[in-house]
């Protein structure tokens, strides 16, 4: 019923970029093939109890072998662009040093296949699959067990806690640009450093499974530095169309009390401003937090804040945040993650909203709010924006709820355009169902359904809806 009652979407600009997104660890599989090194997610998934359905990403959607079929699906969908990620351990198996030519060959074939299909390749250089060889620290406490919280500044460990990882990342970026730069125009350095810092190093829900709480902050700084060094490497190879994909959402205070407002403001700093301010304004949003960061931070900020050609935003939902409730019984928990007691804020459930199968509230107008607040906060320092991810988890090949979700978010996006925010494109997460990190295969974000037994791809109703929508838009 909702299908036929939808009024046509408002018209987007002629040159608006329509795309879909995926990431290497979530779709490729073939983790031991053609010289690929191990990733932090391979190691993490091996541990007991870390992935909800007990799965791992060894096969995933087998995209590594089926990429031709997947590119045909992209062509059928009619998108202008495909955002995928390059697997760092496929290119540099140990994270540093020797390059694996067979890894580069795969992306070479993929890029050629995309270009032949008339789809622009938009690689992300890093989407959370750190080479495990760089994670020299222990892989940390289990989710249940928690982990030790080392004293400030005394955190040992590798991965993004180590400054050298930024340099290794830039060297890898250079290697990829040298091979693909003749055919790739648009580059994305990192995906969501905020989530990797929070979930991977802060709360231990994601690889590498460390639960360092605020001692995870160096991982944020080193990712930002790695971004800046990679931008330099890409520019040296002639790149003129570089962005980053950051996770952002409005933070709503649970009430107007001072305590709730302060808690929400801190959450906003950690999720949004800690990443956007250094990139766009060349400074950290909070002196106290900046003081916890290692290295010559002032010099690093010059590298981090080099001008970007565009700014990517992954939007899923707003967060309602209040002060922790001292009277609460038992440890705080949110979205299935047990929260360390020392956190000075507490996310709350947003009531009275439809929810996706993941339990996330559906709040399309918060996308408009987010874009307006970015324009307000960053003004002329905000380059053109691309929505590099937006999507939802629903089961089924018939997925009217996904259509309703995407339709509502596109209207909200159009409202931001009408209000003058310079948004140039929109990418749906995701082309196909895939390995949803700690949730395993239980959450399905795809426009294309994957049967994980046969690996058969079946376009869902949302795929057909998006195809028709893009045709309508092109007719304009
Ligand atoms: C993205 O992260 C990732 O880039 C992508 O790889 C992933 O598959 C996709 O999203 C879907 O998860 O419990 O209501 O507060 C998204 C980051 C962080 C967004 C957690 C939603 C919490 C929802 N997400 N956030 S809620």
CSV table of C-alpha atoms and ligand atoms in Angstrom, one decimal:
chain,number,residue,atom,x,y,z
A,1,UNK,CA,0.0,0.0,0.0
A,2,UNK,CA,2.6,2.6,0.9
A,3,UNK,CA,4.2,2.1,-2.5
A,4,UNK,CA,1.4,3.5,-4.5
A,5,UNK,CA,0.6,6.3,-2.1
A,6,UNK,CA,4.0,7.9,-2.4
A,7,UNK,CA,4.0,11.1,-4.3
A,8,UNK,CA,7.0,11.5,-6.6
A,9,UNK,CA,10.2,12.7,-5.1
A,10,UNK,CA,11.1,16.3,-5.6
A,11,UNK,CA,13.6,16.9,-8.3
A,12,UNK,CA,17.3,16.8,-7.4
A,13,UNK,CA,19.8,18.8,-9.4
A,14,UNK,CA,20.8,17.3,-12.8
A,15,UNK,CA,24.4,16.6,-11.8
A,16,UNK,CA,23.5,15.2,-8.4
A,17,UNK,CA,25.6,12.0,-7.8
A,18,UNK,CA,23.5,8.9,-7.0
A,19,UNK,CA,25.4,5.9,-5.6
A,20,UNK,CA,25.5,2.9,-3.3
A,21,UNK,CA,28.2,1.9,-0.8
A,22,UNK,CA,29.9,-1.3,0.5
A,23,UNK,CA,33.1,-2.1,2.3
A,24,UNK,CA,35.8,-4.8,1.6
A,25,UNK,CA,35.6,-6.7,4.9
A,26,UNK,CA,31.8,-6.8,4.7
A,27,UNK,CA,31.5,-8.3,1.2
A,28,UNK,CA,34.7,-9.7,-0.3
A,29,UNK,CA,35.4,-12.9,1.5
A,30,UNK,CA,38.5,-14.7,0.1
A,31,UNK,CA,40.4,-13.7,3.2
A,32,UNK,CA,43.2,-16.2,2.6
A,33,UNK,CA,43.5,-15.8,-1.2
A,34,UNK,CA,46.1,-14.3,-3.5
A,35,UNK,CA,48.4,-13.2,-0.7
A,36,UNK,CA,45.9,-11.2,1.4
A,37,UNK,CA,47.2,-10.6,5.0
A,38,UNK,CA,45.0,-11.0,8.1
A,39,UNK,CA,42.9,-8.1,9.2
A,40,UNK,CA,42.0,-7.0,12.7
A,41,UNK,CA,38.4,-8.2,12.0
A,42,UNK,CA,39.6,-11.6,10.9
A,43,UNK,CA,41.3,-11.9,14.3
A,44,UNK,CA,38.5,-10.4,16.2
A,45,UNK,CA,35.9,-12.7,14.7
A,46,UNK,CA,38.0,-15.7,15.7
A,47,UNK,CA,37.4,-15.0,19.3
A,48,UNK,CA,34.5,-16.6,21.1
A,49,UNK,CA,31.3,-14.6,21.6
A,50,UNK,CA,32.3,-11.5,19.7
A,51,UNK,CA,30.1,-11.9,16.7
A,52,UNK,CA,26.4,-12.3,17.6
A,53,UNK,CA,25.6,-15.2,15.3
A,54,UNK,CA,29.0,-16.8,15.7
A,55,UNK,CA,29.9,-16.0,12.1
A,56,UNK,CA,33.0,-14.5,10.5
A,57,UNK,CA,33.8,-12.8,7.3
A,58,UNK,CA,35.7,-15.6,5.6
A,59,UNK,CA,33.2,-15.9,2.8
A,60,UNK,CA,30.9,-12.9,3.3
A,61,UNK,CA,29.1,-12.4,0.0
A,62,UNK,CA,32.0,-13.8,-2.0
A,63,UNK,CA,32.2,-10.5,-3.9
A,64,UNK,CA,35.9,-11.2,-4.5
A,65,UNK,CA,34.9,-13.9,-7.0
A,66,UNK,CA,31.5,-12.5,-8.0
A,67,UNK,CA,32.3,-8.9,-8.6
A,68,UNK,CA,31.3,-9.0,-12.2
A,69,UNK,CA,27.8,-10.1,-11.2
A,70,UNK,CA,27.7,-7.3,-8.7
A,71,UNK,CA,28.8,-4.7,-11.2
A,72,UNK,CA,26.0,-5.9,-13.5
A,73,UNK,CA,23.6,-5.2,-10.6
A,74,UNK,CA,25.0,-1.7,-10.2
A,75,UNK,CA,24.5,-1.1,-13.9
A,76,UNK,CA,21.0,-2.4,-13.7
A,77,UNK,CA,20.3,-0.1,-10.8
A,78,UNK,CA,21.4,2.9,-12.9
A,79,UNK,CA,23.6,4.5,-10.2
A,80,UNK,CA,26.3,7.0,-11.3
A,81,UNK,CA,28.8,5.9,-8.6
A,82,UNK,CA,29.8,2.9,-6.5
A,83,UNK,CA,31.6,3.5,-3.2
A,84,UNK,CA,33.6,0.4,-2.2
A,85,UNK,CA,36.7,0.1,0.0
A,86,UNK,CA,40.1,-1.2,-0.7
A,87,UNK,CA,41.3,-3.8,1.8
A,88,UNK,CA,44.6,-2.6,3.2
A,89,UNK,CA,45.8,-6.1,4.2
A,90,UNK,CA,45.1,-7.3,0.6
A,91,UNK,CA,47.5,-4.6,-0.7
A,92,UNK,CA,50.1,-4.5,2.1
A,93,UNK,CA,49.7,-7.9,3.9
A,94,UNK,CA,51.8,-6.8,7.0
A,95,UNK,CA,50.5,-3.3,7.0
A,96,UNK,CA,53.9,-2.0,6.2
A,97,UNK,CA,56.6,-3.0,3.7
A,98,UNK,CA,56.1,-5.4,0.9
A,99,UNK,CA,53.2,-4.8,-1.5
A,100,UNK,CA,51.1,-7.7,-2.8
A,101,UNK,CA,50.6,-7.1,-6.5
A,102,UNK,CA,47.7,-9.7,-6.7
A,103,UNK,CA,45.8,-7.5,-4.3
A,104,UNK,CA,46.2,-4.5,-6.5
A,105,UNK,CA,45.2,-6.6,-9.5
A,106,UNK,CA,41.8,-7.3,-8.0
A,107,UNK,CA,40.9,-3.6,-7.6
A,108,UNK,CA,42.3,-3.0,-11.1
A,109,UNK,CA,39.8,-5.5,-12.5
A,110,UNK,CA,37.0,-4.1,-10.4
A,111,UNK,CA,37.7,-0.5,-11.5
A,112,UNK,CA,37.8,-1.5,-15.2
A,113,UNK,CA,34.6,-3.4,-14.9
A,114,UNK,CA,32.9,-0.4,-13.3
A,115,UNK,CA,34.1,2.0,-15.9
A,116,UNK,CA,32.9,-0.4,-18.7
A,117,UNK,CA,29.5,-0.4,-17.0
A,118,UNK,CA,29.4,3.4,-16.8
A,119,UNK,CA,29.7,3.5,-13.0
A,120,UNK,CA,32.2,5.8,-11.3
A,121,UNK,CA,34.5,4.0,-8.9
A,122,UNK,CA,34.7,5.7,-5.6
A,123,UNK,CA,37.3,3.9,-3.4
A,124,UNK,CA,37.5,4.3,0.4
A,125,UNK,CA,41.1,3.6,1.4
A,126,UNK,CA,40.2,2.4,4.9
A,127,UNK,CA,37.0,1.0,6.2
A,128,UNK,CA,38.1,-0.6,9.6
A,129,UNK,CA,40.1,-3.6,8.3
A,130,UNK,CA,43.4,-2.7,9.9
A,131,UNK,CA,46.1,-5.2,9.0
A,132,UNK,CA,46.4,-7.4,12.1
A,133,UNK,CA,50.2,-7.3,11.9
A,134,UNK,CA,50.0,-3.6,13.1
A,135,UNK,CA,47.8,-4.5,16.1
A,136,UNK,CA,50.8,-5.4,18.2
A,137,UNK,CA,49.0,-4.8,21.5
A,138,UNK,CA,46.9,-7.6,23.0
A,139,UNK,CA,43.6,-7.8,21.3
A,140,UNK,CA,42.0,-6.9,24.5
A,141,UNK,CA,39.3,-7.8,26.9
A,142,UNK,CA,36.2,-9.5,25.7
A,143,UNK,CA,32.9,-7.6,25.6
A,144,UNK,CA,31.7,-9.4,28.6
A,145,UNK,CA,34.9,-9.3,30.6
A,146,UNK,CA,35.6,-5.6,30.1
A,147,UNK,CA,39.2,-4.5,30.0
A,148,UNK,CA,41.6,-2.7,32.0
A,149,UNK,CA,41.6,1.1,31.9
A,150,UNK,CA,45.2,2.1,31.8
A,151,UNK,CA,46.3,5.4,33.3
A,152,UNK,CA,46.3,8.4,30.9
A,153,UNK,CA,49.1,8.4,28.4
A,154,UNK,CA,50.3,4.9,29.4
A,155,UNK,CA,48.3,2.9,26.9
A,156,UNK,CA,50.5,0.5,25.0
A,157,UNK,CA,49.4,-1.1,21.9
A,158,UNK,CA,49.5,-0.9,18.2
A,159,UNK,CA,46.9,-0.4,15.5
A,160,UNK,CA,45.7,3.2,15.5
A,161,UNK,CA,47.0,3.7,19.1
A,162,UNK,CA,50.4,3.9,17.5
A,163,UNK,CA,51.5,7.0,15.7
A,164,UNK,CA,53.4,5.1,13.0
A,165,UNK,CA,50.2,3.5,11.8
A,166,UNK,CA,49.3,7.0,10.3
A,167,UNK,CA,52.5,6.8,8.2
A,168,UNK,CA,52.0,3.2,7.1
A,169,UNK,CA,48.5,4.2,6.1
A,170,UNK,CA,49.8,7.1,3.9
A,171,UNK,CA,52.4,4.8,2.3
A,172,UNK,CA,49.6,2.3,1.4
A,173,UNK,CA,47.4,5.2,0.1
A,174,UNK,CA,50.3,6.2,-2.2
A,175,UNK,CA,50.6,2.6,-3.5
A,176,UNK,CA,46.9,2.4,-4.3
A,177,UNK,CA,46.9,5.9,-6.0
A,178,UNK,CA,49.9,4.9,-8.1
A,179,UNK,CA,48.0,1.9,-9.5
A,180,UNK,CA,44.4,3.2,-9.8
A,181,UNK,CA,45.0,7.0,-10.1
A,182,UNK,CA,44.8,7.0,-13.9
A,183,UNK,CA,41.2,5.8,-13.7
A,184,UNK,CA,39.9,6.9,-10.2
A,185,UNK,CA,39.0,10.5,-9.9
A,186,UNK,CA,37.2,10.7,-6.5
A,187,UNK,CA,38.8,9.3,-3.3
A,188,UNK,CA,37.7,8.7,0.2
A,189,UNK,CA,40.5,8.4,2.8
A,190,UNK,CA,38.7,7.0,5.9
A,191,UNK,CA,35.4,5.6,6.9
A,192,UNK,CA,34.0,6.8,10.3
A,193,UNK,CA,37.0,7.2,12.5
A,194,UNK,CA,34.6,8.1,15.3
A,195,UNK,CA,33.0,4.7,15.3
A,196,UNK,CA,36.3,2.8,15.1
A,197,UNK,CA,37.6,4.9,18.0
A,198,UNK,CA,34.5,4.4,20.1
A,199,UNK,CA,33.5,0.8,19.3
A,200,UNK,CA,36.9,-0.6,18.5
A,201,UNK,CA,39.2,1.0,21.0
A,202,UNK,CA,36.8,2.6,23.5
A,203,UNK,CA,34.1,0.0,24.2
A,204,UNK,CA,35.5,-3.2,22.7
A,205,UNK,CA,32.4,-4.1,20.7
A,206,UNK,CA,34.4,-4.0,17.4
A,207,UNK,CA,37.9,-5.0,16.4
A,208,UNK,CA,40.5,-4.7,17.8
A,209,UNK,CA,38.3,-5.3,20.9
A,210,UNK,CA,39.9,-2.8,23.3
A,211,UNK,CA,38.0,-1.2,26.1
A,212,UNK,CA,40.0,1.8,26.9
A,213,UNK,CA,37.2,4.4,27.2
A,214,UNK,CA,38.8,7.8,27.1
A,215,UNK,CA,42.3,6.3,26.6
A,216,UNK,CA,41.1,5.4,23.1
A,217,UNK,CA,41.4,9.0,22.0
A,218,UNK,CA,44.9,8.6,20.5
A,219,UNK,CA,43.3,6.3,18.0
A,220,UNK,CA,41.1,9.2,16.8
A,221,UNK,CA,44.0,11.5,16.5
A,222,UNK,CA,46.1,9.0,14.6
A,223,UNK,CA,43.3,8.3,12.2
A,224,UNK,CA,42.9,12.0,11.5
A,225,UNK,CA,46.7,12.3,11.1
A,226,UNK,CA,46.6,9.3,8.7
A,227,UNK,CA,43.9,11.0,6.8
A,228,UNK,CA,46.0,14.2,6.4
A,229,UNK,CA,49.1,12.3,5.4
A,230,UNK,CA,47.1,10.3,2.9
A,231,UNK,CA,45.6,13.5,1.4
A,232,UNK,CA,49.2,14.7,0.9
A,233,UNK,CA,50.2,11.4,-0.8
A,234,UNK,CA,47.1,11.6,-3.0
A,235,UNK,CA,47.7,15.2,-3.9
A,236,UNK,CA,51.3,14.4,-4.8
A,237,UNK,CA,49.8,11.9,-7.3
A,238,UNK,CA,47.6,14.6,-8.8
A,239,UNK,CA,44.3,13.8,-7.1
A,240,UNK,CA,41.8,16.7,-7.1
A,241,UNK,CA,38.7,15.2,-5.7
A,242,UNK,CA,39.3,14.0,-2.2
A,243,UNK,CA,36.9,13.6,0.8
A,244,UNK,CA,36.4,11.6,4.0
A,245,UNK,CA,33.3,9.7,5.2
A,246,UNK,CA,32.4,10.7,8.8
A,247,UNK,CA,29.6,9.4,10.9
A,248,UNK,CA,27.5,12.2,12.2
A,249,UNK,CA,24.0,12.7,13.7
A,250,UNK,CA,22.3,15.4,15.8
A,251,UNK,CA,22.6,15.0,19.5
A,252,UNK,CA,19.5,15.8,21.4
A,253,UNK,CA,19.6,16.6,25.1
A,254,UNK,CA,17.2,14.4,27.1
A,255,UNK,CA,15.8,17.5,28.9
A,256,UNK,CA,16.6,21.1,29.4
A,257,UNK,CA,18.3,20.6,32.7
A,258,UNK,CA,21.9,21.8,32.9
A,259,UNK,CA,23.1,18.2,33.6
A,260,UNK,CA,21.4,16.7,30.5
A,261,UNK,CA,22.5,19.6,28.3
A,262,UNK,CA,26.1,19.3,29.4
A,263,UNK,CA,26.0,15.5,28.9
A,264,UNK,CA,24.6,16.0,25.4
A,265,UNK,CA,27.2,18.6,24.5
A,266,UNK,CA,30.0,16.3,25.5
A,267,UNK,CA,28.5,13.5,23.4
A,268,UNK,CA,28.2,15.9,20.5
A,269,UNK,CA,31.9,16.8,20.9
A,270,UNK,CA,32.9,13.1,20.9
A,271,UNK,CA,30.8,12.0,17.9
A,272,UNK,CA,30.7,15.0,15.7
A,273,UNK,CA,33.0,17.8,16.6
A,274,UNK,CA,36.1,15.8,17.6
A,275,UNK,CA,36.3,14.8,13.9
A,276,UNK,CA,34.7,17.6,12.0
A,277,UNK,CA,36.4,20.5,13.8
A,278,UNK,CA,40.1,19.4,13.2
A,279,UNK,CA,39.3,18.6,9.6
A,280,UNK,CA,37.3,21.8,8.8
A,281,UNK,CA,38.6,24.3,11.3
A,282,UNK,CA,42.1,23.0,12.1
A,283,UNK,CA,41.5,22.8,15.9
A,284,UNK,CA,40.1,20.4,18.5
A,285,UNK,CA,36.8,21.4,20.0
A,286,UNK,CA,37.8,20.9,23.6
A,287,UNK,CA,41.0,21.9,25.3
A,288,UNK,CA,40.8,19.2,28.0
A,289,UNK,CA,40.4,16.5,25.4
A,290,UNK,CA,43.1,17.9,23.2
A,291,UNK,CA,45.5,17.7,26.2
A,292,UNK,CA,45.0,13.9,26.3
A,293,UNK,CA,46.3,13.6,22.8
A,294,UNK,CA,49.9,12.5,22.1
A,295,UNK,CA,52.4,14.0,19.7
A,296,UNK,CA,53.0,17.5,18.3
A,297,UNK,CA,49.2,18.1,18.1
A,298,UNK,CA,49.5,21.7,16.8
A,299,UNK,CA,51.7,20.6,13.9
A,300,UNK,CA,49.5,17.6,13.2
A,301,UNK,CA,46.4,19.8,12.9
A,302,UNK,CA,48.0,21.6,10.0
A,303,UNK,CA,48.3,18.3,8.2
A,304,UNK,CA,44.8,17.2,9.3
A,305,UNK,CA,43.1,20.4,8.1
A,306,UNK,CA,44.3,20.5,4.5
A,307,UNK,CA,41.5,21.6,2.3
A,308,UNK,CA,39.1,18.9,1.2
A,309,UNK,CA,37.3,18.9,-2.1
A,310,UNK,CA,34.1,17.6,-0.4
A,311,UNK,CA,33.0,16.3,3.0
A,312,UNK,CA,31.2,13.0,3.3
A,313,UNK,CA,28.6,12.3,5.9
A,314,UNK,CA,27.2,8.9,6.9
A,315,UNK,CA,23.8,9.5,8.6
A,316,UNK,CA,21.8,6.9,10.4
A,317,UNK,CA,19.9,8.5,13.3
A,318,UNK,CA,20.0,11.2,16.0
A,319,UNK,CA,21.0,10.3,19.6
A,320,UNK,CA,19.1,11.4,22.7
A,321,UNK,CA,21.6,11.9,25.5
A,322,UNK,CA,21.3,12.7,29.2
A,323,UNK,CA,23.4,12.7,32.3
A,324,UNK,CA,23.9,9.2,33.8
A,325,UNK,CA,21.2,8.2,36.3
A,326,UNK,CA,23.0,7.5,39.6
A,327,UNK,CA,20.0,5.5,40.8
A,328,UNK,CA,20.0,3.1,37.9
A,329,UNK,CA,20.2,-0.5,38.9
A,330,UNK,CA,23.0,-2.5,37.2
A,331,UNK,CA,25.5,-1.3,34.5
A,332,UNK,CA,24.3,1.0,31.9
A,333,UNK,CA,23.6,-0.5,28.5
A,334,UNK,CA,22.8,0.9,25.2
A,335,UNK,CA,22.1,-0.8,21.9
A,336,UNK,CA,23.3,-4.1,23.4
A,337,UNK,CA,26.6,-2.6,24.5
A,338,UNK,CA,27.4,-2.5,28.2
A,339,UNK,CA,28.7,1.0,29.0
A,340,UNK,CA,31.6,1.7,31.3
A,341,UNK,CA,30.4,3.3,34.6
A,342,UNK,CA,32.7,6.2,34.2
A,343,UNK,CA,31.0,7.6,31.1
A,344,UNK,CA,29.7,11.1,31.9
A,345,UNK,CA,26.7,10.7,29.6
A,346,UNK,CA,24.0,8.2,28.9
A,347,UNK,CA,22.2,7.6,25.6
A,348,UNK,CA,18.5,7.2,26.0
A,349,UNK,CA,15.9,5.5,23.8
A,350,UNK,CA,14.1,7.8,21.4
A,351,UNK,CA,10.4,6.9,22.0
A,352,UNK,CA,7.4,7.2,19.6
A,353,UNK,CA,9.3,6.5,16.4
A,354,UNK,CA,9.2,3.6,14.1
A,355,UNK,CA,12.3,1.4,14.4
A,356,UNK,CA,14.3,-0.6,11.9
A,357,UNK,CA,14.9,-4.3,12.5
A,358,UNK,CA,18.2,-3.2,14.2
A,359,UNK,CA,16.1,-1.2,16.7
A,360,UNK,CA,17.4,2.1,15.4
A,361,UNK,CA,14.8,4.9,15.4
A,362,UNK,CA,13.7,6.3,12.0
A,363,UNK,CA,14.1,10.1,12.1
A,364,UNK,CA,14.4,11.5,8.6
A,365,UNK,CA,14.1,15.2,9.6
A,366,UNK,CA,17.2,14.9,11.7
A,367,UNK,CA,19.1,14.6,8.5
A,368,UNK,CA,17.9,18.1,7.5
A,369,UNK,CA,18.7,19.3,11.0
A,370,UNK,CA,22.2,17.8,10.8
A,371,UNK,CA,23.0,19.5,7.5
A,372,UNK,CA,21.6,22.9,8.6
A,373,UNK,CA,23.7,22.6,11.8
A,374,UNK,CA,26.8,21.8,9.8
A,375,UNK,CA,26.3,24.8,7.6
A,376,UNK,CA,25.7,26.9,10.7
A,377,UNK,CA,28.8,25.7,12.6
A,378,UNK,CA,31.3,25.5,9.7
A,379,UNK,CA,30.0,28.2,7.3
A,380,UNK,CA,32.4,28.8,4.5
A,381,UNK,CA,34.8,26.2,5.9
A,382,UNK,CA,32.3,23.4,4.9
A,383,UNK,CA,33.1,22.2,1.4
A,384,UNK,CA,30.3,20.6,-0.7
A,385,UNK,CA,28.8,17.6,1.1
A,386,UNK,CA,28.1,14.1,-0.1
A,387,UNK,CA,25.9,11.8,1.9
A,388,UNK,CA,28.3,8.8,1.7
A,389,UNK,CA,26.0,6.4,3.7
A,390,UNK,CA,22.3,6.2,4.7
A,391,UNK,CA,20.2,3.1,5.0
A,392,UNK,CA,18.4,0.7,7.3
A,393,UNK,CA,18.2,-2.9,8.3
A,394,UNK,CA,15.0,-4.8,7.3
A,395,UNK,CA,14.5,-8.4,6.4
A,396,UNK,CA,12.9,-9.8,3.3
A,397,UNK,CA,13.1,-9.5,-0.4
A,398,UNK,CA,9.8,-7.5,-0.2
A,399,UNK,CA,11.0,-4.6,1.8
A,400,UNK,CA,8.5,-1.8,1.8
A,401,UNK,CA,9.9,-0.4,5.0
A,402,UNK,CA,13.2,0.3,3.3
A,403,UNK,CA,11.4,2.1,0.5
A,404,UNK,CA,9.6,4.3,3.0
A,405,UNK,CA,12.8,4.9,4.9
A,406,UNK,CA,14.8,5.9,1.8
A,407,UNK,CA,11.9,8.0,0.4
A,408,UNK,CA,11.6,9.9,3.6
A,409,UNK,CA,15.3,10.5,3.9
A,410,UNK,CA,15.6,11.8,0.3
A,411,UNK,CA,12.8,14.3,1.0
A,412,UNK,CA,14.6,15.4,4.1
A,413,UNK,CA,17.8,15.8,2.1
A,414,UNK,CA,15.9,17.8,-0.5
A,415,UNK,CA,14.7,20.1,2.2
A,416,UNK,CA,18.3,20.8,3.1
A,417,UNK,CA,19.1,21.5,-0.5
A,418,UNK,CA,16.1,23.9,-0.7
A,419,UNK,CA,17.5,25.6,2.3
A,420,UNK,CA,20.7,26.2,0.4
A,421,UNK,CA,23.0,23.5,1.8
A,422,UNK,CA,25.4,22.5,-0.9
A,423,UNK,CA,24.8,18.7,-1.1
A,424,UNK,CA,26.1,17.1,-4.3
A,425,UNK,CA,25.2,13.4,-3.9
A,426,UNK,CA,23.7,10.5,-1.9
A,427,UNK,CA,24.8,6.9,-1.4
A,428,UNK,CA,22.6,4.2,0.0
A,429,UNK,CA,24.2,1.8,2.5
A,430,UNK,CA,24.2,-0.8,1.1
A,431,UNK,CA,24.2,-2.4,-2.4
A,432,UNK,CA,23.8,-5.8,-0.9
A,433,UNK,CA,23.2,-7.6,2.5
A,434,UNK,CA,26.6,-8.2,4.1
A,435,UNK,CA,28.7,-8.9,7.2
A,436,UNK,CA,27.3,-6.4,9.7
A,437,UNK,CA,30.3,-6.4,12.0
A,438,UNK,CA,29.5,-7.6,15.5
A,439,UNK,CA,26.0,-8.4,14.4
A,440,UNK,CA,27.2,-11.0,11.9
A,441,UNK,CA,24.8,-11.6,9.0
A,442,UNK,CA,21.6,-11.1,11.0
A,443,UNK,CA,21.1,-7.4,9.9
A,444,UNK,CA,20.3,-6.9,6.3
A,445,UNK,CA,21.0,-3.4,4.9
A,446,UNK,CA,21.0,-4.4,1.2
A,447,UNK,CA,19.0,-3.3,-1.8
A,448,UNK,CA,20.0,-6.8,-3.0
A,449,UNK,CA,19.3,-9.9,-0.9
A,450,UNK,CA,22.0,-12.5,-0.3
A,451,UNK,CA,21.1,-16.1,0.3
A,452,UNK,CA,24.1,-17.0,2.5
A,453,UNK,CA,23.8,-20.7,1.7
A,454,UNK,CA,23.9,-20.4,-2.1
A,455,UNK,CA,25.2,-16.8,-2.4
A,456,UNK,CA,22.4,-16.1,-4.8
A,457,UNK,CA,21.8,-12.4,-5.3
A,458,UNK,CA,18.1,-11.3,-5.5
A,459,UNK,CA,17.2,-7.6,-6.1
A,460,UNK,CA,14.7,-6.5,-3.5
A,461,UNK,CA,11.7,-4.3,-4.1
A,462,UNK,CA,13.8,-1.4,-2.8
A,463,UNK,CA,16.3,-2.0,-5.6
A,464,UNK,CA,13.5,-1.8,-8.2
A,465,UNK,CA,12.1,1.3,-6.5
A,466,UNK,CA,15.5,3.1,-6.5
A,467,UNK,CA,16.1,2.1,-10.2
A,468,UNK,CA,12.7,3.6,-11.1
A,469,UNK,CA,13.4,6.7,-9.0
A,470,UNK,CA,16.7,7.3,-10.7
A,471,UNK,CA,15.1,6.9,-14.1
A,472,UNK,CA,12.5,9.5,-13.1
A,473,UNK,CA,15.1,11.8,-11.9
A,474,UNK,CA,17.1,11.5,-15.1
A,475,UNK,CA,14.1,12.3,-17.2
A,476,UNK,CA,13.7,15.7,-15.5
B,1,LIG,C1,28.2,2.3,9.3
B,1,LIG,O1,28.3,2.6,10.6
B,1,LIG,C2,29.3,1.6,8.7
B,1,LIG,O2,30.2,2.5,8.0
B,1,LIG,C3,29.0,0.4,7.9
B,1,LIG,O3,30.1,-0.4,7.7
B,1,LIG,C4,27.9,-0.4,8.6
B,1,LIG,O4,27.6,-1.6,8.0
B,1,LIG,C5,26.7,0.5,8.5
B,1,LIG,O5,26.9,1.8,9.1
B,1,LIG,C6,25.5,-0.1,9.2
B,1,LIG,O6,25.7,-0.3,10.6
B,1,LIG,O7,21.9,2.1,18.9
B,1,LIG,O8,20.2,3.6,17.9
B,1,LIG,O9,22.2,4.5,18.9
B,1,LIG,C7,27.2,3.1,11.3
B,1,LIG,C8,27.5,3.7,12.6
B,1,LIG,C9,26.9,3.5,14.9
B,1,LIG,C10,25.2,4.1,13.3
B,1,LIG,C11,25.9,3.1,15.9
B,1,LIG,C12,24.2,3.8,14.3
B,1,LIG,C13,23.9,3.5,16.8
B,1,LIG,C14,22.4,3.3,16.7
B,1,LIG,N1,26.4,3.4,13.5
B,1,LIG,N2,24.7,3.9,15.7
B,1,LIG,S1,21.6,3.4,18.2
